PDB file of C-alpha atoms in Angstrom:
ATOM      1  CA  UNK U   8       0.000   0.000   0.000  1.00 65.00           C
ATOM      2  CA  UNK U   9       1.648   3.625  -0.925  1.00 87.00           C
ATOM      3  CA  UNK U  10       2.539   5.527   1.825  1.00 90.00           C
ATOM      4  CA  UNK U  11       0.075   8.318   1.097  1.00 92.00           C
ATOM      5  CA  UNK U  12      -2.831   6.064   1.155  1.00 94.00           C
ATOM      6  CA  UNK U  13      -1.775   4.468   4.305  1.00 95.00           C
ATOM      7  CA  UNK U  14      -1.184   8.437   5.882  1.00 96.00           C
ATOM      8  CA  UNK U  15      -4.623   8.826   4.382  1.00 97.00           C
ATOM      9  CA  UNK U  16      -6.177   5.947   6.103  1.00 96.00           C
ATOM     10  CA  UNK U  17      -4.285   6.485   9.983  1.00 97.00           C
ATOM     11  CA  UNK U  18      -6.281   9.868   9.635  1.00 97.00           C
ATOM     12  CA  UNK U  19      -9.576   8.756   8.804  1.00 98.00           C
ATOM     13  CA  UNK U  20      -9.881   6.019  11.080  1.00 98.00           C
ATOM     14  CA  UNK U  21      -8.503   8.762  13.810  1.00 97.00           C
ATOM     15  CA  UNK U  22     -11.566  10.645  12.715  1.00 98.00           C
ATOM     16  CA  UNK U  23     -13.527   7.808  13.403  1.00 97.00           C
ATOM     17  CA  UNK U  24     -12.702   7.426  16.760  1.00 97.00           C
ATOM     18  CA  UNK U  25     -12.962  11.369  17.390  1.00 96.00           C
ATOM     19  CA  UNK U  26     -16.261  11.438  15.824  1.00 97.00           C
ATOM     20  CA  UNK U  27     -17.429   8.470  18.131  1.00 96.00           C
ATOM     21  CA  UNK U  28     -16.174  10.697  20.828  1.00 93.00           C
ATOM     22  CA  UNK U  29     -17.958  13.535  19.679  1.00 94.00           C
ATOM     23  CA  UNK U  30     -21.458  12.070  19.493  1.00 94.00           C
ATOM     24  CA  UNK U  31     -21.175  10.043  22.455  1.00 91.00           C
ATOM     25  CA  UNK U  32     -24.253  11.691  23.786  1.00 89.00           C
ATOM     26  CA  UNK U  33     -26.199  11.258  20.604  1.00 92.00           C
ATOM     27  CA  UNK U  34     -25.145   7.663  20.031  1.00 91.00           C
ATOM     28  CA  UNK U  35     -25.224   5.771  23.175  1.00 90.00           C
ATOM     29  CA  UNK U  36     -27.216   5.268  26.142  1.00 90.00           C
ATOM     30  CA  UNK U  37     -24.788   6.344  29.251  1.00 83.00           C
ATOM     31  CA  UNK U  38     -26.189   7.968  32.317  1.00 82.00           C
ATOM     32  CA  UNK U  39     -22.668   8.370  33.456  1.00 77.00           C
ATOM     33  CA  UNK U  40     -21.182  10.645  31.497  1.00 77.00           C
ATOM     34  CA  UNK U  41     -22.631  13.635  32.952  1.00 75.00           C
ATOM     35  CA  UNK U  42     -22.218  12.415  36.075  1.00 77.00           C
ATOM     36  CA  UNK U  43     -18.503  12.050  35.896  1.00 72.00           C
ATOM     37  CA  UNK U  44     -17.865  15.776  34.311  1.00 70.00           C
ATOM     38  CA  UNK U  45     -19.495  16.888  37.743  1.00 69.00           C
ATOM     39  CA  UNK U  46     -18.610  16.738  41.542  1.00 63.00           C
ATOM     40  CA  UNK U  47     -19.280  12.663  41.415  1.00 58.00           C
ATOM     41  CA  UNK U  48     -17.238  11.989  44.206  1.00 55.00           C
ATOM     42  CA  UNK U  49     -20.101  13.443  46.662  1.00 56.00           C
ATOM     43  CA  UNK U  50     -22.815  12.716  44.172  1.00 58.00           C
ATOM     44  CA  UNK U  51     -25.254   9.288  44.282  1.00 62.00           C
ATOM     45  CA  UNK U  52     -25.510   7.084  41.608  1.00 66.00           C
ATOM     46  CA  UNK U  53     -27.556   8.331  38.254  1.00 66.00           C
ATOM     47  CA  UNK U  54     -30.554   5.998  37.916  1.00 75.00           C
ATOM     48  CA  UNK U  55     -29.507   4.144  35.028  1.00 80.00           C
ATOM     49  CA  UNK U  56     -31.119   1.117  32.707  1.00 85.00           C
ATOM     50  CA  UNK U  57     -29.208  -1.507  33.192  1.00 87.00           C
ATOM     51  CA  UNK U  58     -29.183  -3.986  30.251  1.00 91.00           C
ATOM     52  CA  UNK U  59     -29.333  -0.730  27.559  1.00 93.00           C
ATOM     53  CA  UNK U  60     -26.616   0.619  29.634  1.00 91.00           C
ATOM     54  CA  UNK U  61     -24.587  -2.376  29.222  1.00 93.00           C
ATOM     55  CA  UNK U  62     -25.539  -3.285  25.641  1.00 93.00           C
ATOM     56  CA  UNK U  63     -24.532   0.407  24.812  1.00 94.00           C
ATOM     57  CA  UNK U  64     -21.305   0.393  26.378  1.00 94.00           C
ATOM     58  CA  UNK U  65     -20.510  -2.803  24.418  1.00 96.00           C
ATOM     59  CA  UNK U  66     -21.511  -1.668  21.103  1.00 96.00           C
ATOM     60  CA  UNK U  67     -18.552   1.473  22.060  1.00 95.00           C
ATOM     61  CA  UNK U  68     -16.436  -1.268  23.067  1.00 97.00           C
ATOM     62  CA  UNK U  69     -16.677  -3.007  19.690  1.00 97.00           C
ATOM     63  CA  UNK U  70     -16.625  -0.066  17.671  1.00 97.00           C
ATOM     64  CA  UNK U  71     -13.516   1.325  19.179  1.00 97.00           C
ATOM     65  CA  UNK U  72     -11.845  -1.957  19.250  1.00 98.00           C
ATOM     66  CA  UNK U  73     -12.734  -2.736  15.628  1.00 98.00           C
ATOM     67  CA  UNK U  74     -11.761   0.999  14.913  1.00 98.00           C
ATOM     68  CA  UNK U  75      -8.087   0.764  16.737  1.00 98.00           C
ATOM     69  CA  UNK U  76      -7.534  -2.853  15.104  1.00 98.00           C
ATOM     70  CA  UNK U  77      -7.838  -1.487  11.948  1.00 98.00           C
ATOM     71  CA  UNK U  78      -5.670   1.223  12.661  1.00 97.00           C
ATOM     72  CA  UNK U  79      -3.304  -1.381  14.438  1.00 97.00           C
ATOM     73  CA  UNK U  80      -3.047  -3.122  10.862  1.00 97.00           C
ATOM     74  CA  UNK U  81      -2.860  -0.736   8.690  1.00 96.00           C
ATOM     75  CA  UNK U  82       0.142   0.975  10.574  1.00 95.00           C
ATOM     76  CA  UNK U  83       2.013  -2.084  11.570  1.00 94.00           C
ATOM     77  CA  UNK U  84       0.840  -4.373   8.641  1.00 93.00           C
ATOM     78  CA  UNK U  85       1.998  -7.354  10.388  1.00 92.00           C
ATOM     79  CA  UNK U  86      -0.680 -10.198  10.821  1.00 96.00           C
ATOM     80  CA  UNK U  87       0.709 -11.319  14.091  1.00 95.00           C
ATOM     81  CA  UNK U  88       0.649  -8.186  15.752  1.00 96.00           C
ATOM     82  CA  UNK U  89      -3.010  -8.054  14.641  1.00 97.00           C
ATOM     83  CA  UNK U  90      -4.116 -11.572  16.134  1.00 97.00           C
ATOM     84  CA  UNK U  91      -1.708 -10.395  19.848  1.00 96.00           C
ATOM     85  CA  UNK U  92      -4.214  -7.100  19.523  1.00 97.00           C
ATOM     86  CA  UNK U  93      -7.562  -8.821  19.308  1.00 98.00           C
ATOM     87  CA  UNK U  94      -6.455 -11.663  22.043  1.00 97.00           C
ATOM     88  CA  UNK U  95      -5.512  -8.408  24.375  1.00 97.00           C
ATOM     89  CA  UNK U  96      -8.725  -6.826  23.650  1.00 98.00           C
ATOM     90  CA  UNK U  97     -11.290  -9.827  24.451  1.00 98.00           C
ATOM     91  CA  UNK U  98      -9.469 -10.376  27.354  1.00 97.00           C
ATOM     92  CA  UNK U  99      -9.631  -6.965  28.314  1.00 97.00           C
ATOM     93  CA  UNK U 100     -13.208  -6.967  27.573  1.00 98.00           C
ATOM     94  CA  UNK U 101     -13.869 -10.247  29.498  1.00 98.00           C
ATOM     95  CA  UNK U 102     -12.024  -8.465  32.726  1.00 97.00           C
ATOM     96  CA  UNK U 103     -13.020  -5.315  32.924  1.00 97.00           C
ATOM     97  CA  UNK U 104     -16.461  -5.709  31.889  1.00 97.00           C
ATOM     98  CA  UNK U 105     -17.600  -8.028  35.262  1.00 97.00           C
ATOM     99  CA  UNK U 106     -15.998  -5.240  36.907  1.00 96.00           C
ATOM    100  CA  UNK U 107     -17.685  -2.540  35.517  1.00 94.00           C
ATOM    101  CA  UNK U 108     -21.385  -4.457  36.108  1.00 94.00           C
ATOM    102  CA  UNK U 109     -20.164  -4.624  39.831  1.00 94.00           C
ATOM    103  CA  UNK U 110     -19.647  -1.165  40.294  1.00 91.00           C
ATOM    104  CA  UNK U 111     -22.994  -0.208  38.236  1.00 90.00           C
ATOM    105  CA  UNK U 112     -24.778  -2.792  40.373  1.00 90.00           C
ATOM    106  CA  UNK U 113     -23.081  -1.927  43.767  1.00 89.00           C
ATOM    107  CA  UNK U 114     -22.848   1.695  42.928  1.00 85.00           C
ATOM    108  CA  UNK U 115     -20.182   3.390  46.453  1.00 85.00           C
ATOM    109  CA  UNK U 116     -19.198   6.628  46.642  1.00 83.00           C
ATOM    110  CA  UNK U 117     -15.482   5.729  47.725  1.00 85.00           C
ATOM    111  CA  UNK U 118     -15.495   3.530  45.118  1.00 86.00           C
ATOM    112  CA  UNK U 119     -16.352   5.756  42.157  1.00 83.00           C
ATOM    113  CA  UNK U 120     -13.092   7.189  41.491  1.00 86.00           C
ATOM    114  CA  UNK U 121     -11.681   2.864  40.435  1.00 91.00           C
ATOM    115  CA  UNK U 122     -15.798   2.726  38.491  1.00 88.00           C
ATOM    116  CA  UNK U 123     -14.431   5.896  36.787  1.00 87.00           C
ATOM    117  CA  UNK U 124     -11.214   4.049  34.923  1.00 90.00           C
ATOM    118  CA  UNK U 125     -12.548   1.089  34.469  1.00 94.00           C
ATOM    119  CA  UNK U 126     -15.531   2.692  32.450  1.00 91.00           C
ATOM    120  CA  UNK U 127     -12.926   4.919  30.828  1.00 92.00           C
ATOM    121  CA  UNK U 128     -11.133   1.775  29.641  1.00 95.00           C
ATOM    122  CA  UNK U 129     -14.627   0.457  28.170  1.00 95.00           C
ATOM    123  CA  UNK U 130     -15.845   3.537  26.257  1.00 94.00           C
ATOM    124  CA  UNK U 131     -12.400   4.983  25.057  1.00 94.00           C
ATOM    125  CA  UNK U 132      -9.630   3.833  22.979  1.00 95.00           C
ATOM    126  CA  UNK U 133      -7.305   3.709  26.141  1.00 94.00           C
ATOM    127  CA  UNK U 134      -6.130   0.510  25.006  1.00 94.00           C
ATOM    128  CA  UNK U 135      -4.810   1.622  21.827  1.00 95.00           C
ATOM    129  CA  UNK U 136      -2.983   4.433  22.920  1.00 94.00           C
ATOM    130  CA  UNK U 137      -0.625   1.893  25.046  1.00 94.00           C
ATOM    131  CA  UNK U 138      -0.124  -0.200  22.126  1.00 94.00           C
ATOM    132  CA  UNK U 139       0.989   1.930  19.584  1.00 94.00           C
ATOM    133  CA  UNK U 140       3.738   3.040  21.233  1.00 94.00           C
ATOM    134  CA  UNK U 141       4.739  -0.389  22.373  1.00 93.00           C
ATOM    135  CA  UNK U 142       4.538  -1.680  18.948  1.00 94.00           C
ATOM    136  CA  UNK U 143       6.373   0.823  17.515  1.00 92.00           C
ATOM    137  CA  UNK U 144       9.119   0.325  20.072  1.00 92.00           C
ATOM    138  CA  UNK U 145       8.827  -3.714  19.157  1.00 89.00           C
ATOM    139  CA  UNK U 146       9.596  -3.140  15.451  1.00 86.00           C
ATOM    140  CA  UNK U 147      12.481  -0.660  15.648  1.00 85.00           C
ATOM    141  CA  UNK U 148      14.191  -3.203  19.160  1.00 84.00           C
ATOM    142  CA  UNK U 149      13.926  -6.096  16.788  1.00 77.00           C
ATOM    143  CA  UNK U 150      14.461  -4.677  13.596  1.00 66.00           C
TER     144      UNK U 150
END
């Protein structure tokens, strides 16, 4: 693939992810985001829906994660890299998802500030932001 269309590509799937930022309100179901940009550390628990709230913030989890694996390939273009990426991101899913349905379900105030990362792991592309480097760092080590 020429370099410009792979430049071309990095910044639209970036665009993707900013524009799934950007409409977060609009697109999914998520009580919680307004009550994190406030005082939520004295603050009780929004009432919240639970299944929609948890089938929403798996439909961002999948769209991120298919987003950032695409961007994974297209800047690494190495298939093995790909399949490590995917593994990392079901098993992140599988961990920090329990996690997150125990601090929805057993919402505590001295525990909101942990409920806050691991919901910020869920519905943004933390995960890729650690990779990239690290992959990057991988390839030019071992090159």
């Amino acid at each position: 693939m020429p370099k410009f269309i792979t430049y071309l590509s990095v910044i639209v799937l970036v665009i993707i992810l900013v524009l799934i930022r950007l409409f977060e309100n609009t697109l999914f179901y998520d009580p919680y985001l307004t009550f994190f940009q406030n005082d939520y550390l004295y603050l009780d628990s929004p009432r919240r829906e639970l299944l929609k709230l948890v089938g929403y913030t798996t439909l961002r989890y999948v769209l991120n994660t298919l987003v950032s694996l695409t961007l994974i390939q297209v800047v690494f273009k190495d298939l093995s890299i790909l399949k490590f990426s995917t593994i990392l991101y079901a098993i992140a899913f599988l961990i920090l998802l329990p996690l997150y349905l125990y601090f929805v379900i057993n919402p505590r105030q001295e525990d909101y500030y942990l409920f806050f990362n691991v919901r910020r792991f869920l519905i943004q592309p933390l995960v890729l932001i650690l990779l990239l480097p690290a992959f990057y760092y991988q390839k030019r080590k071992f090159k």
